[in-house]
Tab-separated table of C-alpha atoms in Angstrom:
chain	number	residue	atom	x	y	z
T	184	MET	CA	0.081	0.190	-0.083
T	185	ILE	CA	2.823	2.322	0.937
T	186	ALA	CA	4.313	1.581	-1.752
T	187	LEU	CA	1.794	2.293	-4.057
T	188	TRP	CA	1.315	5.872	-2.722
T	189	ILE	CA	4.795	6.691	-3.037
T	190	ILE	CA	4.364	4.980	-6.779
T	191	LEU	CA	1.329	7.767	-7.056
T	192	GLY	CA	3.544	10.457	-5.233
T	193	LEU	CA	6.676	9.920	-7.593
T	194	VAL	CA	4.252	10.345	-10.763
T	195	ALA	CA	2.098	13.042	-9.309
T	196	GLY	CA	5.674	14.752	-8.756
T	197	GLY	CA	6.663	14.148	-12.043
T	198	GLY	CA	3.609	15.669	-13.856
T	199	LEU	CA	3.647	18.541	-11.709
T	200	GLY	CA	7.712	19.176	-12.464
T	201	ILE	CA	6.681	18.808	-16.341
T	202	TRP	CA	3.426	21.245	-16.033
T	203	LEU	CA	6.074	23.575	-14.205
T	204	THR	CA	8.939	23.406	-16.873
T	205	THR	CA	6.311	23.605	-19.494
T	206	SER	CA	4.880	27.094	-17.604
T	207	VAL	CA	8.412	28.334	-17.521
T	208	LEU	CA	9.343	27.365	-20.786
T	209	ARG	CA	5.982	29.225	-22.091
T	210	ASN	CA	6.792	32.101	-20.603
T	211	LYS	CA	10.124	32.538	-21.607
T	212	LEU	CA	8.985	31.946	-25.260
T	213	LEU	CA	6.372	33.841	-24.525
T	214	ALA	CA	8.255	36.886	-23.249
T	215	LYS	CA	11.030	36.310	-26.263
T	216	SER	CA	8.354	36.416	-28.686
T	217	GLN	CA	6.601	39.509	-27.607
T	218	GLU	CA	10.699	41.083	-27.453
T	219	VAL	CA	11.030	39.842	-30.747
T	220	LEU	CA	7.830	41.672	-31.963
T	221	LYS	CA	8.616	44.631	-30.127
T	222	ASP	CA	12.128	44.722	-31.826
T	223	ALA	CA	10.176	44.484	-35.445
T	224	GLU	CA	7.718	46.988	-34.741
T	225	GLU	CA	10.722	49.371	-33.767
T	226	LYS	CA	13.065	48.507	-37.002
T	227	GLY	CA	9.320	48.780	-38.690
T	228	GLU	CA	8.790	52.156	-37.300
T	229	VAL	CA	12.344	53.012	-38.878
T	230	ILE	CA	12.180	51.722	-42.101
T	231	LYS	CA	8.938	53.355	-42.783
T	232	LYS	CA	10.354	56.816	-41.412
T	233	GLU	CA	13.194	56.332	-43.953
T	234	LYS	CA	10.789	55.371	-46.701
T	235	ILE	CA	8.968	58.685	-45.763
T	236	LEU	CA	12.249	60.463	-45.919
T	237	GLN	CA	13.244	59.437	-49.208
T	238	ALA	CA	9.686	59.775	-50.658
T	239	LYS	CA	9.785	63.528	-49.660
T	240	GLU	CA	13.210	64.129	-50.829
T	241	GLN	CA	12.449	62.442	-53.927
T	242	TYR	CA	9.505	64.507	-54.039
T	243	LEU	CA	11.301	67.378	-53.336
T	244	GLN	CA	13.863	67.017	-55.875
T	245	LEU	CA	11.138	66.052	-59.092
T	246	LYS	CA	9.281	69.280	-57.939
T	247	SER	CA	12.630	71.224	-58.169
T	248	GLU	CA	13.478	70.090	-61.631
T	249	HIS	CA	9.683	70.588	-62.592
T	250	ASP	CA	10.268	74.113	-61.367
T	251	LYS	CA	13.394	74.638	-63.030
T	252	ARG	CA	12.162	73.022	-66.794
T	253	VAL	CA	8.837	75.096	-66.007
T	254	ASN	CA	11.038	78.399	-65.341
T	255	GLU	CA	13.193	77.597	-68.617
T	256	GLN	CA	9.875	77.067	-70.714
T	257	ASN	CA	9.015	80.340	-69.338
T	258	ASN	CA	12.247	82.096	-70.179
T	259	LYS	CA	11.866	80.627	-73.568
T	260	LEU	CA	8.526	81.815	-73.802
T	261	ARG	CA	9.459	85.432	-73.125
T	262	ASP	CA	12.923	85.014	-75.347
T	263	SER	CA	10.590	83.880	-78.031
T	264	GLU	CA	8.029	87.118	-77.206
T	265	ASN	CA	10.376	89.384	-77.170
T	266	LYS	CA	12.348	88.108	-80.315
T	267	LEU	CA	8.394	88.720	-81.960
T	268	LYS	CA	7.930	92.227	-80.998
T	269	GLN	CA	11.292	93.265	-82.288
T	270	ARG	CA	10.552	91.524	-85.607
T	271	GLU	CA	7.154	93.247	-85.388
T	272	GLN	CA	9.125	96.845	-84.701
T	273	THR	CA	11.409	96.029	-87.417
T	274	LEU	CA	8.558	94.770	-90.160
T	275	ALA	CA	6.447	98.136	-88.724
T	276	GLN	CA	9.484	100.430	-89.900
T	277	LYS	CA	10.321	98.793	-92.974
T	278	VAL	CA	6.792	98.972	-93.825
T	279	ASP	CA	6.904	102.721	-93.301
T	280	GLU	CA	10.343	103.169	-95.176
T	281	LEU	CA	8.756	101.465	-98.204
T	282	GLN	CA	5.535	103.303	-98.121
T	283	LYS	CA	7.742	106.544	-98.168
T	284	LYS	CA	10.060	105.189	-101.166
T	285	SER	CA	6.437	104.204	-102.522
T	286	ASN	CA	5.567	107.693	-102.563
T	287	GLU	CA	8.584	108.829	-103.804
T	288	LEU	CA	8.474	106.599	-106.778
T	289	LYS	CA	5.019	107.699	-107.355
T	290	GLY	CA	6.698	111.079	-107.669
T	291	VAL	CA	9.739	109.671	-110.048
T	292	SER	CA	7.529	108.102	-112.184
T	293	GLU	CA	5.218	110.948	-112.794
T	294	ASN	CA	8.287	112.860	-113.973
T	295	LEU	CA	9.327	110.159	-115.968
T	296	ASN	CA	5.924	110.082	-117.988
T	297	LYS	CA	6.254	113.553	-118.526
T	298	GLN	CA	9.954	113.199	-120.030
T	299	ILE	CA	8.792	110.311	-121.958
T	300	GLU	CA	5.870	112.137	-123.664
T	301	VAL	CA	8.664	115.319	-124.721
T	302	LEU	CA	10.965	112.507	-126.216
T	303	HIS	CA	8.250	111.151	-128.352
T	304	ASN	CA	7.516	114.077	-129.254
T	305	ARG	CA	11.426	115.001	-130.418
T	306	GLN	CA	11.367	111.902	-131.774
T	307	ALA	CA	8.914	112.315	-134.235
T	308	GLU	CA	9.889	115.793	-134.825
T	309	VAL	CA	13.504	114.082	-135.751
T	310	GLU	CA	12.190	111.489	-138.131
T	311	LYS	CA	9.880	114.102	-139.990
T	312	VAL	CA	13.271	116.408	-140.331
T	313	TYR	CA	15.130	112.830	-141.107
T	314	LYS	CA	12.553	111.718	-143.890
T	315	GLU	CA	12.843	115.030	-145.287
T	316	SER	CA	16.500	114.908	-145.812
T	317	VAL	CA	16.494	111.565	-147.410
T	318	GLU	CA	13.858	112.880	-149.753
T	319	LYS	CA	16.167	115.591	-150.723
T	320	LEU	CA	19.431	113.330	-150.935
T	321	GLU	CA	17.321	110.863	-152.841
T	322	HIS	CA	16.338	113.593	-155.136
T	323	ILE	CA	20.046	114.604	-155.675
T	324	ALA	CA	21.200	111.495	-155.876
T	325	GLY	CA	18.912	109.777	-158.485
T	326	MET	CA	18.631	106.409	-156.224
T	327	THR	CA	17.024	105.509	-153.361
T	328	ALA	CA	18.037	104.995	-150.009
T	329	ASP	CA	17.729	101.633	-149.905
T	330	GLU	CA	19.475	101.327	-153.232
T	331	ALA	CA	22.655	103.221	-151.871
T	332	LYS	CA	22.757	101.448	-148.898
T	333	LYS	CA	22.686	97.767	-150.851
T	334	GLN	CA	25.669	99.231	-153.076
T	335	LEU	CA	27.331	100.500	-149.844
T	336	VAL	CA	26.866	96.947	-148.098
T	337	ASP	CA	28.146	95.004	-151.132
T	338	ALA	CA	31.515	97.330	-151.418
T	339	MET	CA	31.885	96.724	-147.841
T	340	THR	CA	31.549	92.972	-148.106
T	341	ASP	CA	33.542	92.184	-151.046
T	342	GLU	CA	36.416	94.360	-149.559
T	343	ALA	CA	36.276	92.333	-145.951
T	344	ARG	CA	36.199	88.973	-147.759
T	345	ALA	CA	39.365	89.628	-149.742
T	346	GLU	CA	40.823	90.770	-146.207
T	347	ALA	CA	39.723	87.945	-144.534
T	348	SER	CA	40.997	85.444	-147.400
T	349	THR	CA	44.116	87.019	-147.477
T	350	THR	CA	44.731	86.964	-143.556
T	351	ILE	CA	43.430	83.179	-143.316
T	352	MET	CA	45.562	82.403	-145.682
T	353	ASP	CA	48.592	83.769	-143.809
T	354	ILE	CA	47.472	82.454	-140.884
T	355	VAL	CA	47.261	78.998	-142.309
T	356	GLU	CA	50.752	78.643	-143.882
T	357	GLU	CA	52.083	80.398	-140.930
T	358	ALA	CA	50.364	77.406	-138.685
T	359	LYS	CA	51.313	74.812	-141.282
T	360	ILE	CA	55.387	76.174	-140.900
T	361	THR	CA	54.961	76.592	-136.940
T	362	ALA	CA	53.362	73.061	-136.441
T	363	GLN	CA	56.047	70.813	-138.688
T	364	GLU	CA	59.066	72.851	-136.899
T	365	GLN	CA	57.230	71.909	-133.666
T	366	ALA	CA	56.275	68.588	-134.694
T	367	LYS	CA	60.000	67.885	-135.818
T	368	LYS	CA	61.805	69.377	-132.744
T	369	ILE	CA	59.171	67.129	-130.509
T	370	VAL	CA	60.194	63.930	-132.517
T	371	ILE	CA	63.693	64.957	-132.838
T	372	GLN	CA	64.056	65.575	-128.836
T	373	SER	CA	62.639	62.151	-128.114
T	374	ILE	CA	65.143	60.571	-130.333
T	375	GLN	CA	67.771	62.016	-129.349
T	376	ARG	CA	66.640	61.646	-125.452
T	377	THR	CA	65.878	57.830	-125.791
T	378	ALA	CA	69.129	55.433	-126.622
T	379	THR	CA	68.429	51.697	-126.479
T	380	GLU	CA	70.453	48.860	-127.643
T	381	SER	CA	69.777	46.430	-130.308
T	382	ALA	CA	69.426	43.142	-129.758
T	383	ILE	CA	69.180	40.558	-132.326
T	384	GLU	CA	67.208	37.094	-132.220
T	385	ASN	CA	66.688	34.569	-133.928
T	386	THR	CA	64.822	31.085	-134.241
T	387	VAL	CA	67.724	28.496	-133.286
T	388	SER	CA	70.243	28.555	-130.422
T	389	VAL	CA	73.569	26.946	-131.071
T	390	PHE	CA	74.755	24.689	-127.743
T	391	ASN	CA	78.229	24.539	-127.647
T	392	LEU	CA	80.054	21.135	-126.373
T	393	GLU	CA	83.374	20.018	-124.672
T	394	ASN	CA	83.947	17.259	-126.842
T	395	GLU	CA	81.790	15.036	-129.490
T	396	GLU	CA	81.468	11.942	-127.195
T	397	VAL	CA	78.831	13.928	-125.168
T	398	LYS	CA	76.481	14.187	-128.260
T	399	GLY	CA	76.025	10.474	-127.807
T	400	ARG	CA	75.233	10.768	-124.522
T	401	ILE	CA	72.452	13.251	-125.002
T	402	ILE	CA	70.887	11.230	-127.983
T	403	GLY	CA	70.974	7.863	-125.363
T	404	ARG	CA	70.140	4.566	-126.277
T	405	GLU	CA	67.732	4.158	-129.106
T	406	GLY	CA	67.252	7.845	-129.015
T	407	ARG	CA	65.355	7.888	-125.566
T	408	ASN	CA	67.084	10.991	-124.015
T	409	ILE	CA	66.908	13.614	-126.727
T	410	ARG	CA	63.211	12.552	-127.657
T	411	THR	CA	62.606	12.621	-123.753
T	412	LEU	CA	64.104	16.417	-123.872
T	413	GLU	CA	62.448	17.029	-126.946
T	414	SER	CA	58.696	16.048	-125.309
T	415	LEU	CA	59.449	18.041	-122.123
T	416	THR	CA	60.433	21.255	-123.380
T	417	GLY	CA	58.634	21.645	-126.950
T	418	VAL	CA	61.664	22.369	-129.309
T	419	GLU	CA	63.339	20.456	-131.760
T	420	ILE	CA	67.204	19.318	-130.847
T	421	ILE	CA	69.019	19.193	-134.057
T	422	ILE	CA	72.450	17.178	-133.823
T	423	ASP	CA	74.304	17.065	-137.247
T	424	ASP	CA	77.914	16.880	-138.210
T	425	SER	CA	78.697	20.657	-136.640
T	426	PRO	CA	81.638	19.993	-134.566
T	427	ASP	CA	81.382	20.214	-130.916
T	428	ALA	CA	77.648	22.201	-131.261
T	429	ILE	CA	74.012	20.969	-131.095
T	430	ILE	CA	71.291	23.377	-132.645
T	431	ILE	CA	67.986	23.782	-130.268
T	432	SER	CA	65.293	24.790	-132.528
T	433	GLY	CA	61.745	26.628	-131.530
T	434	PHE	CA	59.743	29.524	-132.573
T	435	ASP	CA	59.395	30.312	-128.593
T	436	PRO	CA	62.186	31.481	-127.353
T	437	VAL	CA	60.626	30.800	-123.634
T	438	ARG	CA	61.284	26.700	-124.863
T	439	ARG	CA	64.422	27.262	-126.290
T	440	GLU	CA	65.963	29.592	-123.149
T	441	ILE	CA	64.429	26.257	-121.299
T	442	ALA	CA	66.014	23.611	-123.468
T	443	ARG	CA	69.503	25.292	-123.497
T	444	LEU	CA	69.935	25.662	-119.528
T	445	SER	CA	68.350	22.044	-119.159
T	446	LEU	CA	71.464	21.054	-121.555
T	447	HIS	CA	73.552	22.826	-119.774
T	448	LYS	CA	72.856	21.318	-115.882
T	449	LEU	CA	72.474	17.778	-117.655
T	450	VAL	CA	75.954	17.840	-119.575
T	451	THR	CA	78.026	19.437	-116.385
T	452	ASP	CA	76.323	17.123	-113.835
T	453	GLY	CA	77.159	13.918	-116.358
T	454	ARG	CA	74.187	12.000	-115.502
T	455	ILE	CA	71.796	12.038	-118.218
T	456	HIS	CA	68.853	9.731	-118.439
T	457	PRO	CA	65.069	10.267	-118.851
T	458	ALA	CA	63.738	10.377	-115.176
T	459	ARG	CA	66.886	12.638	-115.078
T	460	ILE	CA	66.026	14.986	-117.585
T	461	GLU	CA	62.569	15.387	-116.496
T	462	GLU	CA	63.931	16.380	-112.712
T	463	VAL	CA	66.247	19.055	-114.558
T	464	VAL	CA	63.936	20.300	-116.931
T	465	ALA	CA	61.039	20.891	-114.387
T	466	LYS	CA	63.400	22.729	-111.900
T	467	THR	CA	64.683	24.725	-114.830
T	468	ARG	CA	61.037	25.708	-115.934
T	469	ARG	CA	60.430	26.944	-112.351
T	470	GLN	CA	63.909	29.178	-112.682
T	471	ILE	CA	62.844	30.309	-115.948
T	472	GLU	CA	59.285	31.376	-114.182
T	473	GLN	CA	60.775	32.742	-111.469
T	474	GLU	CA	63.306	34.857	-113.833
T	475	ILE	CA	60.377	36.099	-115.524
T	476	ASN	CA	58.456	37.566	-112.838
T	477	GLU	CA	61.840	39.263	-111.508
T	478	VAL	CA	62.304	40.816	-114.810
T	479	GLY	CA	58.658	42.242	-115.436
T	480	LYS	CA	58.866	43.468	-111.683
T	481	ARG	CA	62.157	45.226	-112.428
T	482	THR	CA	61.340	46.604	-115.537
T	483	CYS	CA	58.115	48.386	-114.202
T	484	ILE	CA	60.158	50.102	-111.302
T	485	ASP	CA	62.640	51.369	-113.690
T	486	LEU	CA	60.144	52.868	-115.802
T	487	GLY	CA	58.460	53.922	-112.487
T	488	ILE	CA	55.301	52.183	-113.575
T	489	LEU	CA	53.089	51.206	-110.344
T	490	ASN	CA	49.782	49.512	-109.246
T	491	MET	CA	50.352	46.913	-112.248
T	492	ASN	CA	48.363	43.688	-112.258
T	493	HIS	CA	50.680	40.971	-111.385
T	494	GLU	CA	49.627	38.847	-114.736
T	495	LEU	CA	50.596	41.983	-116.962
T	496	MET	CA	54.155	42.602	-114.942
T	497	ARG	CA	54.703	38.629	-115.901
T	498	MET	CA	53.894	39.513	-119.468
T	499	VAL	CA	56.428	41.971	-119.429
T	500	GLY	CA	58.589	39.760	-118.132
T	501	ARG	CA	58.128	37.156	-120.884
T	502	MET	CA	59.095	39.676	-123.175
T	503	LYS	CA	62.596	39.569	-122.843
T	504	TYR	CA	62.477	36.079	-124.714
T	505	ARG	CA	60.171	37.110	-127.468
T	506	SER	CA	61.542	39.229	-130.632
T	507	SER	CA	59.875	40.452	-133.504
T	508	TYR	CA	61.779	40.494	-137.132
T	509	GLY	CA	65.334	40.269	-134.802
T	510	GLN	CA	64.530	43.245	-132.603
T	511	ASN	CA	64.006	41.938	-128.575
T	512	LEU	CA	60.307	42.882	-127.712
T	513	LEU	CA	61.235	43.607	-123.840
T	514	GLN	CA	63.793	46.441	-125.313
T	515	HIS	CA	61.827	47.674	-127.835
T	516	SER	CA	58.688	47.917	-125.782
T	517	ARG	CA	60.942	49.847	-123.017
T	518	GLU	CA	62.188	51.925	-126.252
T	519	VAL	CA	58.358	52.869	-127.101
T	520	ALA	CA	57.565	53.386	-123.442
T	521	ASN	CA	60.356	56.348	-123.279
T	522	LEU	CA	60.311	57.728	-126.237
T	523	ALA	CA	55.722	58.079	-125.565
T	524	ALA	CA	56.549	59.724	-122.264
T	525	THR	CA	58.922	62.176	-123.321
T	526	MET	CA	56.936	63.123	-126.130
T	527	ALA	CA	53.664	63.070	-124.033
T	528	SER	CA	55.546	65.518	-121.772
T	529	GLU	CA	56.823	67.651	-124.692
T	530	LEU	CA	52.704	68.057	-125.465
T	531	GLY	CA	52.005	68.876	-121.980
T	532	LEU	CA	50.017	65.179	-121.828
T	533	ASN	CA	50.070	62.713	-118.883
T	534	PRO	CA	53.572	60.936	-119.419
T	535	LYS	CA	53.054	57.995	-116.974
T	536	LEU	CA	49.697	57.372	-118.725
T	537	ALA	CA	52.010	57.606	-122.336
T	538	LYS	CA	55.257	55.003	-120.780
T	539	ARG	CA	52.383	52.607	-119.269
T	540	ALA	CA	50.556	52.106	-123.038
T	541	GLY	CA	54.051	52.331	-124.387
T	542	LEU	CA	55.785	49.314	-122.424
T	543	LEU	CA	51.985	47.214	-122.908
T	544	HIS	CA	51.506	48.321	-126.556
T	545	ASP	CA	52.837	44.373	-127.317
T	546	ILE	CA	51.478	42.570	-124.762
T	547	GLY	CA	49.551	41.024	-126.975
T	548	LYS	CA	52.752	38.836	-128.548
T	549	VAL	CA	53.153	37.002	-125.472
T	550	PRO	CA	50.596	35.084	-124.108
T	551	GLU	CA	50.936	31.027	-124.036
T	552	ASN	CA	47.729	30.525	-125.621
T	553	GLU	CA	47.487	32.825	-128.850
T	554	PRO	CA	43.987	32.860	-130.066
T	555	ASP	CA	43.157	34.190	-133.645
T	556	LEU	CA	43.100	37.866	-132.958
T	557	PRO	CA	45.480	40.781	-134.106
T	558	HIS	CA	47.897	41.483	-131.177
T	559	ALA	CA	47.170	44.843	-131.054
T	560	ILE	CA	43.082	43.241	-130.296
T	561	LEU	CA	44.562	41.140	-128.319
T	562	GLY	CA	46.517	43.399	-125.791
T	563	MET	CA	43.762	45.544	-125.571
T	564	LYS	CA	41.406	42.899	-124.312
T	565	LEU	CA	44.238	42.024	-121.867
T	566	ALA	CA	44.331	45.708	-120.418
T	567	GLU	CA	40.784	45.849	-120.347
T	568	LYS	CA	40.689	42.631	-118.754
T	569	TYR	CA	43.333	43.650	-115.889
T	570	LYS	CA	41.495	46.979	-115.364
T	571	GLU	CA	44.059	49.115	-117.234
T	572	HIS	CA	42.869	52.910	-117.905
T	573	PRO	CA	40.445	53.183	-120.869
T	574	ASP	CA	42.922	55.767	-122.872
T	575	VAL	CA	45.833	52.828	-122.313
T	576	CYS	CA	43.575	50.160	-123.615
T	577	ASN	CA	43.032	52.141	-126.808
T	578	ALA	CA	46.486	53.068	-127.971
T	579	ILE	CA	47.330	49.362	-127.417
T	580	GLY	CA	44.252	48.629	-129.434
T	581	ALA	CA	44.652	51.256	-132.023
T	582	HIS	CA	48.751	51.155	-132.755
T	583	HIS	CA	48.575	49.197	-135.823
T	584	ASP	CA	45.080	51.000	-137.006
T	585	GLU	CA	42.650	47.966	-136.456
T	586	MET	CA	40.672	50.420	-134.301
T	587	GLU	CA	39.744	54.122	-134.267
T	588	MET	CA	41.478	56.186	-131.886
T	589	ASN	CA	39.887	58.232	-129.021
T	590	ASN	CA	42.483	60.209	-127.460
T	591	LEU	CA	46.063	61.946	-127.746
T	592	ILE	CA	48.289	59.120	-126.310
T	593	SER	CA	46.902	56.944	-128.909
T	594	PRO	CA	48.632	58.371	-132.325
T	595	ILE	CA	51.815	59.128	-130.012
T	596	ILE	CA	52.124	55.179	-129.332
T	597	GLN	CA	51.865	54.568	-132.790
T	598	VAL	CA	54.482	56.820	-133.877
T	599	CYS	CA	56.858	55.756	-131.384
T	600	ASP	CA	56.293	52.363	-132.062
T	601	ALA	CA	56.855	53.073	-136.058
T	602	ILE	CA	60.268	55.477	-134.641
T	603	SER	CA	61.563	52.309	-132.570
T	604	GLY	CA	61.163	49.680	-135.040
T	605	ALA	CA	62.322	51.762	-138.342
T	606	ARG	CA	65.605	52.717	-136.166
T	607	PRO	CA	68.807	51.424	-137.945
T	608	GLY	CA	69.591	48.218	-136.822
T	609	ALA	CA	66.682	47.617	-134.942
T	610	ARG	CA	65.494	45.142	-136.914
T	611	ARG	CA	67.434	42.281	-138.853
T	612	GLU	CA	64.585	41.699	-142.061
T	613	VAL	CA	65.829	43.746	-145.023
T	614	VAL	CA	63.696	45.611	-147.363
T	615	GLU	CA	64.027	43.701	-150.480
T	616	ALA	CA	62.244	40.711	-148.151
T	617	TYR	CA	59.944	42.947	-147.074
T	618	ILE	CA	58.816	44.300	-150.305
T	619	ASN	CA	58.849	40.790	-152.076
T	620	ARG	CA	56.578	39.708	-149.037
T	621	LEU	CA	54.124	42.547	-149.639
T	622	ASN	CA	54.294	41.956	-153.444
T	623	LYS	CA	53.962	38.172	-153.547
T	624	LEU	CA	50.811	38.738	-151.266
T	625	GLU	CA	49.281	40.995	-154.218
T	626	GLN	CA	50.227	38.810	-156.739
T	627	MET	CA	48.768	36.044	-154.861
T	628	ALA	CA	45.123	37.515	-154.623
T	629	MET	CA	45.311	38.991	-158.074
T	630	THR	CA	45.260	35.200	-159.657
T	631	TYR	CA	41.826	34.682	-158.341
T	632	PRO	CA	38.554	35.410	-160.965
T	633	GLY	CA	36.938	38.606	-160.584
T	634	VAL	CA	39.681	40.506	-158.522
T	635	VAL	CA	40.188	43.975	-159.520
T	636	LYS	CA	42.447	45.277	-157.252
T	637	THR	CA	44.764	44.427	-154.017
T	638	TYR	CA	46.804	46.348	-151.288
T	639	ALA	CA	48.688	44.756	-148.849
T	640	ILE	CA	48.327	47.398	-146.300
T	641	GLN	CA	49.366	47.829	-142.031
T	642	ALA	CA	52.793	46.297	-142.966
T	643	GLY	CA	51.362	43.071	-144.532
T	644	ARG	CA	49.436	42.743	-141.579
T	645	GLU	CA	46.034	42.940	-143.851
T	646	LEU	CA	45.560	42.129	-147.480
T	647	ARG	CA	42.735	44.030	-148.882
T	648	VAL	CA	41.118	42.396	-152.264
T	649	ILE	CA	38.650	44.799	-154.297
T	650	VAL	CA	36.391	42.193	-156.542
T	651	GLY	CA	34.008	43.344	-159.268
T	652	ALA	CA	30.281	43.318	-157.976
T	653	ASP	CA	29.037	42.045	-161.334
T	654	LYS	CA	31.824	38.763	-161.607
T	655	VAL	CA	31.519	37.978	-157.816
T	656	SER	CA	28.831	37.402	-155.372
T	657	ASP	CA	28.425	37.817	-151.883
T	658	ILE	CA	28.827	34.122	-151.212
T	659	GLU	CA	31.914	33.662	-153.549
T	660	ALA	CA	33.637	36.764	-151.981
T	661	ASN	CA	33.055	34.831	-148.676
T	662	LYS	CA	35.032	31.829	-150.372
T	663	LEU	CA	37.284	34.003	-152.268
T	664	SER	CA	38.391	35.105	-148.399
T	665	TYR	CA	38.742	31.615	-146.985
T	666	ASP	CA	40.163	30.117	-149.959
T	667	LEU	CA	42.908	32.991	-150.146
T	668	SER	CA	43.503	32.803	-146.346
T	669	ARG	CA	44.293	29.211	-146.847
T	670	GLN	CA	47.048	29.437	-149.610
T	671	ILE	CA	48.864	32.280	-147.557
T	672	GLN	CA	49.407	30.209	-144.592
T	673	ASN	CA	50.502	27.376	-146.623
T	674	GLU	CA	52.741	28.813	-149.123
T	675	MET	CA	54.052	31.838	-147.261
T	676	THR	CA	56.227	32.104	-144.082
T	677	TYR	CA	55.475	35.317	-142.244
T	678	PRO	CA	55.109	36.681	-138.523
T	679	GLY	CA	52.401	36.882	-136.446
T	680	GLN	CA	49.080	36.689	-138.623
T	681	ILE	CA	47.404	38.317	-142.133
T	682	LYS	CA	43.943	39.611	-142.474
T	683	VAL	CA	42.242	39.211	-145.661
T	684	THR	CA	39.481	41.427	-146.719
T	685	VAL	CA	37.367	41.122	-149.859
T	686	ILE	CA	35.622	44.358	-150.523
T	687	ARG	CA	32.769	43.701	-153.053
T	688	GLU	CA	31.168	47.042	-153.746
T	689	THR	CA	27.804	47.967	-155.901
T	690	ARG	CA	26.745	51.346	-156.777
T	691	ALA	CA	23.783	52.849	-158.945
T	692	ILE	CA	24.150	55.678	-160.622
T	693	ASN	CA	21.473	57.650	-162.783
T	694	TYR	CA	21.273	61.377	-164.114
T	695	ALA	CA	18.341	63.683	-164.076
T	696	LYS	CA	18.469	65.457	-167.361
C-alpha cells in the first residue's frame, strides 16, 4: 500500500514538474516573442520613417526639376515673345520706309512719264526731219536710200572678204610652218633623249659542247634521252655534223631557253637519263618562270610604273624571250615607253599614262595560248581584263589601226612604235624581203577570178582585195576570202597573222536631165 502511494506521489511529482517546466518555458517563449515583436515593430517604424523621408526627398527633387523646366520654358517663351515684338517693330519700320519709297517712286514715275512724252514729241520731229533729208538726198543722187545702202554694203562685204581670205591664208601658212617645226622638234628631241641597244634574236640557239662524246650521251640508247628532252621542252634538237655544237630550234624563245639551260645542267652534272631529264627540265622551268616574274617587276620599277596587275607584269617579263623581226620585244617596248613619255611631256599630256601604254602596246604577242586575233586587239582585251586605264587600252588596240583612236595618247604610241622599229639596226629584216612579201601577197590575190585590185597594208598584216560586183557574188566573196587565207597560210612564211578582207561594192548611178 505504501509503495502504491509512493508510486502515485512520484507520478504526481513528475507531472507537476513537467507542468511547471512547460509553464516556465512557455513564459520564456512568450517573453522572447514579445521582445522579437517589439524589435520588429521598432525596425518597421524606422524603415517606415526612412521610406517617408526618401519619398519626401524624391518629391522635392522632382518638384525642383519640374520648377526648373517650367522656368526654362517660361524664359524661352519670354525670349520668343521679345523676338517677335522686335520683329514686329522692325517690320513696321520697314513698312513705313517702303511706304515712303513708294510715294517717292510715284513722284519719279510722274516725272518720267512727262519726260517720255517730251522725248516722243522730239523723236517724231527728228523722224520728220530725217525723212525730209532722205527725200532731198534721193532727189539729188537719183537713187533711193535702200539702193545706196545696198551698194555700200556690197562694197564693204567684198572688201572684207578679200582681206579675210588674205589673212586666213597667212595664218594657215604660218600655222603649217610652225606645226611642222614643232612636230619635228618634238620627234627629234624624243629620239635624242632615248637610247636603247639593239638585240638580235633568232629562231635557233646553238649549244656548244666540250667534245663529240657528249652527243652520244645526249641522244641516249635508241634516242630515248633526246626524245624525252624534246617532248618535255617542246623544241627540236638538231644533232648534225657541226663540230662540238648542238642546234636547238623553236619559235618560242622561252622553250629554247629552258632547253638550253637544261642541257647545260645535264652535261655539267654528267647524269643523263629520262628521269634525270624530267627533274632538271621541271626545275629549269620553275627557274625561268621566277626570272620572268623578276624581269617584269624590275622593268616596271625601272620605268616608274606602279600598281600594275601581277599577270600583266609577268607578261612583260616574257617579252625578254620574244622578238619581232629580230628586235628584242622587251627592249623595243621599253624604248617605246620612254619615247612616248618624252613626247607626252613635250605636248603637255600625261607622261605616266603614255609610258604605261608604250610598255604594254605589244603585250598581245606574249600570251601562252594565242587566239586568232591581231596582237593589238588581243593586247587591248588583256589590258581591259586587268582594269587598265581606257586611254591605255585604246592606245594598245589602235597602234596598228585595227580600231579608231579616241585620245591623244594613241597616236603618240603609234608614232613611237614606228620610230623604234624603223631605227637603223633595230630590226634584221631587209627591205627587199619585206617588199617581196608584200608583192607576193598582192600577186597571189590577183590570180583569183573577179579580182580587180589588191592592197597589202599595215606592214603586210592585212590584205584587202577589191572584186567586181558583177563578177563575184557575196557567197563567192566569202569563199574567196577563205581560200586566199588558206593559200597564204600554206605557201608563205610570215610573223604573226595576216587578215584577208574581200570588198565587194555595188553602186547604182543615174542622171536627171
